mmCIF file of C-alpha atoms in Angstrom:
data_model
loop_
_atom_site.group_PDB
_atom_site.id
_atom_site.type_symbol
_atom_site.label_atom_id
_atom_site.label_comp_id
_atom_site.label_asym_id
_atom_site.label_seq_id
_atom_site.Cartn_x
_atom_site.Cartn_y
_atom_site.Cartn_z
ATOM 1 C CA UNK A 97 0.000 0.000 0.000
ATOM 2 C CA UNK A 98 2.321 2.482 -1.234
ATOM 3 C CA UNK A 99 0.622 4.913 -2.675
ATOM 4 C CA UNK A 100 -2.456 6.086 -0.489
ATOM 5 C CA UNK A 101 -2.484 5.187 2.787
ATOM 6 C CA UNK A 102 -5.439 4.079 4.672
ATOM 7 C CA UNK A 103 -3.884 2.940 7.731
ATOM 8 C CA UNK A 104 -5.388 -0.278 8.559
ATOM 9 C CA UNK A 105 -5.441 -3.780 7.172
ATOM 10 C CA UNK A 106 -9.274 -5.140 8.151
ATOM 11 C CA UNK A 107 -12.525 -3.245 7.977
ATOM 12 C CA UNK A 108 -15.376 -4.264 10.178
ATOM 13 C CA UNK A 109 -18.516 -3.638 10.080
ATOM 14 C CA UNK A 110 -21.154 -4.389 13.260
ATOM 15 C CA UNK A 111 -24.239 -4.545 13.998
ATOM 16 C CA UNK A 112 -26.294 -1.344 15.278
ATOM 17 C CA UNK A 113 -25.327 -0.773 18.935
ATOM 18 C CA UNK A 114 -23.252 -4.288 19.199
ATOM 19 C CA UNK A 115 -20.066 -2.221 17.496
ATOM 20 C CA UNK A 116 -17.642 -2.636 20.840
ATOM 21 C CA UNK A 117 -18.373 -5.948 21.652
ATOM 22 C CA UNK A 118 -17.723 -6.820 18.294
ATOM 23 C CA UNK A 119 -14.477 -5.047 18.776
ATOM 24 C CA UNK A 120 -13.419 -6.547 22.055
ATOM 25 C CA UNK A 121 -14.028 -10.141 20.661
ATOM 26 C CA UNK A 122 -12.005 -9.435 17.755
ATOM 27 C CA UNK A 123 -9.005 -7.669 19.396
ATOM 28 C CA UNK A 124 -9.050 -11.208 21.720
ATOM 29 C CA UNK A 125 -8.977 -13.106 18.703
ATOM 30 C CA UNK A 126 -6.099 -11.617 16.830
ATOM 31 C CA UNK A 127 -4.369 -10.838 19.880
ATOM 32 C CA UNK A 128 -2.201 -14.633 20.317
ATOM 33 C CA UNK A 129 -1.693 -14.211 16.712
ATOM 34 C CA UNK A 130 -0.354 -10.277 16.564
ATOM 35 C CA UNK A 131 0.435 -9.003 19.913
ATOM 36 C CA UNK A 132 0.349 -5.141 18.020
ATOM 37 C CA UNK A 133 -3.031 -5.489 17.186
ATOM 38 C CA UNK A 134 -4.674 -2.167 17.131
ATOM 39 C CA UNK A 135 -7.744 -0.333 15.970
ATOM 40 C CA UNK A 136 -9.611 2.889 15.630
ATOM 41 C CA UNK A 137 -13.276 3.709 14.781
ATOM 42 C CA UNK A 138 -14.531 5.313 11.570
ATOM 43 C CA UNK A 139 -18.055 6.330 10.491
ATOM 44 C CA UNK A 140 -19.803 3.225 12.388
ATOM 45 C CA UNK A 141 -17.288 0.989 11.265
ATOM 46 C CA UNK A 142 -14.121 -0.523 13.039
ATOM 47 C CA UNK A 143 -10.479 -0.493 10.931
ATOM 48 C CA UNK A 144 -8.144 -3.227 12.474
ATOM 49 C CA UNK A 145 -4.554 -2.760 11.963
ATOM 50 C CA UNK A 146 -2.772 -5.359 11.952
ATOM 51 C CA UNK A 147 0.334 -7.453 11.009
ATOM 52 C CA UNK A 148 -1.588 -10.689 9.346
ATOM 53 C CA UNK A 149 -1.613 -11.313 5.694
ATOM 54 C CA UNK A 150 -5.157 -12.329 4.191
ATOM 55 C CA UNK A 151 -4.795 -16.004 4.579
ATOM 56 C CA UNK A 152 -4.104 -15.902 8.575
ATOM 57 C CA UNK A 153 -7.200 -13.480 8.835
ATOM 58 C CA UNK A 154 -9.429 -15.521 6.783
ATOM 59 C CA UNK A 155 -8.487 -18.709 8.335
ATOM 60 C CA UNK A 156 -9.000 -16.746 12.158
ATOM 61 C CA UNK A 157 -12.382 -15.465 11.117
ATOM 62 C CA UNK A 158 -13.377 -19.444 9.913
ATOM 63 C CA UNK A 159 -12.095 -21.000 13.018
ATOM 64 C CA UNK A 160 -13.713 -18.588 15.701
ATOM 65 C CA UNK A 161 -16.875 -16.578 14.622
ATOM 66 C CA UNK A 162 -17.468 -13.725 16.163
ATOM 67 C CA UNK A 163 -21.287 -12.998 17.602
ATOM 68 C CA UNK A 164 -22.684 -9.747 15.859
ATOM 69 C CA UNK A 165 -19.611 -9.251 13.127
ATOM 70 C CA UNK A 166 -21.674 -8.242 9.683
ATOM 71 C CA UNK A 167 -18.477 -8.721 7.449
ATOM 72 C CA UNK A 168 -14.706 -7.811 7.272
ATOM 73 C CA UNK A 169 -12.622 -7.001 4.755
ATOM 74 C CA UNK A 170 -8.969 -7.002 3.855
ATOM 75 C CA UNK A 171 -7.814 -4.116 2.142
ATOM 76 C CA UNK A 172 -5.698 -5.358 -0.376
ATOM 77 C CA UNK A 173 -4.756 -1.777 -2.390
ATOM 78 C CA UNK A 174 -4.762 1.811 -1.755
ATOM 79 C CA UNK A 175 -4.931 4.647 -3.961
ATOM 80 C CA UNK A 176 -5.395 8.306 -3.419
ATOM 81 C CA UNK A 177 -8.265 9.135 -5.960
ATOM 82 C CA UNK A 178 -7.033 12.750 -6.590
ATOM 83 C CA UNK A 179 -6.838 14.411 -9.162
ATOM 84 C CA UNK A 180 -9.961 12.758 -9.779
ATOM 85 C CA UNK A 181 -11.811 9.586 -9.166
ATOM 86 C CA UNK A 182 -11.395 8.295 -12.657
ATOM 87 C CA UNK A 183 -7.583 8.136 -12.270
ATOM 88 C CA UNK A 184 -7.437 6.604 -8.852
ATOM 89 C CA UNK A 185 -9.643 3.873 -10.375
ATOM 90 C CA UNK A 186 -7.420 3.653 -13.013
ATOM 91 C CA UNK A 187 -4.544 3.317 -11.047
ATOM 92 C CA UNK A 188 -6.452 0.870 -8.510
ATOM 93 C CA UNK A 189 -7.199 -1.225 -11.327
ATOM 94 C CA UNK A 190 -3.706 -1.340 -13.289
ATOM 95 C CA UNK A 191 -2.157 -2.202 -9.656
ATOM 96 C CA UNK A 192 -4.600 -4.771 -8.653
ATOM 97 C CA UNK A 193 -4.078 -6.782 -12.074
ATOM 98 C CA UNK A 194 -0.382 -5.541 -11.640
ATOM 99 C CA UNK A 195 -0.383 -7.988 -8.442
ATOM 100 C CA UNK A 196 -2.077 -10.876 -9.732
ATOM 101 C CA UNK A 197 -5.191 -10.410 -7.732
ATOM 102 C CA UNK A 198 -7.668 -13.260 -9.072
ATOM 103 C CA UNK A 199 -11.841 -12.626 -7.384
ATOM 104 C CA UNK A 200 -14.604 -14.197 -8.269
ATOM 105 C CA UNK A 201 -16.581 -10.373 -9.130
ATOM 106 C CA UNK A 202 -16.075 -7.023 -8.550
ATOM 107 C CA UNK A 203 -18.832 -4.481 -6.339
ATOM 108 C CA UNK A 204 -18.197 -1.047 -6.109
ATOM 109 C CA UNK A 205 -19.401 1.229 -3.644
ATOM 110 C CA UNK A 206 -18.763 4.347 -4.252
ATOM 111 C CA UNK A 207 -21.369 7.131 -4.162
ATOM 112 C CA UNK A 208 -22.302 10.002 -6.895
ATOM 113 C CA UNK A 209 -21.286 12.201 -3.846
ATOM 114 C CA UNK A 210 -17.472 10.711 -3.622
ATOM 115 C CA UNK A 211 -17.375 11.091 -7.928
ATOM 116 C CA UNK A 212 -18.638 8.447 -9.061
ATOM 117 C CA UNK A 213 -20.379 8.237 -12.485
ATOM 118 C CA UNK A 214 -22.015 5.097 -14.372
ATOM 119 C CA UNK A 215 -19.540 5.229 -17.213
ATOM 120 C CA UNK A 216 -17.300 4.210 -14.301
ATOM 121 C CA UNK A 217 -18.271 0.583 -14.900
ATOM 122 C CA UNK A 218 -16.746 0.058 -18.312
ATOM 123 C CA UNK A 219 -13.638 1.422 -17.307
ATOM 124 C CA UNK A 220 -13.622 -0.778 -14.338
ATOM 125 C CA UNK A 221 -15.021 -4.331 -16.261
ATOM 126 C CA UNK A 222 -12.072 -3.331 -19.128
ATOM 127 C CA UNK A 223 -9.507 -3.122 -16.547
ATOM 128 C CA UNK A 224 -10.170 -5.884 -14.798
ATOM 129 C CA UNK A 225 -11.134 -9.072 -17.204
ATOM 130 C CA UNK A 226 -8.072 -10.243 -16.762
ATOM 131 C CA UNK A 227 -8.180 -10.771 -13.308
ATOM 132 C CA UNK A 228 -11.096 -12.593 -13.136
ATOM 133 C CA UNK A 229 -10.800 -16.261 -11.595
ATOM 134 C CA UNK A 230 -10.963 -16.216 -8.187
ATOM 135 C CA UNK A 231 -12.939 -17.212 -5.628
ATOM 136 C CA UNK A 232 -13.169 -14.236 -3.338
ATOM 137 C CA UNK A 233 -15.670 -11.108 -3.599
ATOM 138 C CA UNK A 234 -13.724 -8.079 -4.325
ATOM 139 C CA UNK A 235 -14.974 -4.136 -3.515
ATOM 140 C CA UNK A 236 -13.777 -1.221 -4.454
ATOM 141 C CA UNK A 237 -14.688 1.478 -2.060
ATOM 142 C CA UNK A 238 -13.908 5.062 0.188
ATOM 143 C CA UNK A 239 -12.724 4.442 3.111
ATOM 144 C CA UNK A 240 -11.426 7.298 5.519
ATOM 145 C CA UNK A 241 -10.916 9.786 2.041
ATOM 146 C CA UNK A 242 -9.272 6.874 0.543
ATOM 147 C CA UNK A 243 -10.094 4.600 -2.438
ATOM 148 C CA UNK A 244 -9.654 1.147 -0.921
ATOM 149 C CA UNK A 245 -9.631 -2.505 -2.950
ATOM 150 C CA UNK A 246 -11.017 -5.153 0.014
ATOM 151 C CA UNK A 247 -11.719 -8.470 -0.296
ATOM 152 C CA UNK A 248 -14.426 -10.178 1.733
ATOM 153 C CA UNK A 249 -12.818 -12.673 4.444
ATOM 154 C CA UNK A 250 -16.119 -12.571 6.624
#
């Protein structure tokens, strides 16, 4: 994550009002595993920082669920989507295939309110045929001012 930085590696969303417990169960979790564990809260949802790859995460999160956890996702890329959003998706895109990221499909969440315009969606499914394959759910999204690639791991 070179380029923009987002500064965490998991991002959590809860369920309404169950948001610290969901934390506290997690942080236990990860702890024996990372011992830096760390988090902070942003717009309802939790961002996990931590030193585990994707495949430690995803096998944690199989093992051990976690009561009230609505999904979590490792961000995979970063990219600061100035000057606009259309080049930050560019570049997303040209990294992620640059990486040999294989998904299953692609959602993206963006809002008209963060930039985002329909025509987006060609650009995107041009970019990223290539990288099709795989067998996790990718999303392309803002998170904390920054445009984020996650995949799903819960």
């Amino acid at each position: 994550m070179e380029h923009g930085k987002v500064g965490c590696r998991l991002i959590v969303s809860a369920a309404r009002g169950h948001e610290r417990a969901v934390l506290r169960d997690l942080l236990d979790l990860l702890f024996p595993y990372d011992n830096s564990v760390d988090y902070s809260t942003v717009n309802n949802r939790i961002c996990i920082k931590t030193t585990l790859d994707l495949n430690a995460v995803s096998r944690i999160l199989g093992r051990f669920p976690v009561r009230n956890l609505v999904s979590a996702r490792y961000v995979l890329l970063s990219e600061e989507a100035k000057p606009n959003l259309e080049e930050g998706l560019k570049r997303l895109c040209s990294r992620m295939c640059g990486s040999n990221i294989r998904f299953r499909k692609v959602s993206v969440r963006l809002r008209s309110r963060e930039g985002w315009r329909q025509e987006y969606y060609y650009l995107i499914r041009e970019c990223l045929q290539e990288c099709t394959g795989g067998s996790a759910d990718a999303y392309i999204e803002f998170f904390n001012g920054i445009l984020v690639l996650t995949l799903k791991v819960f």
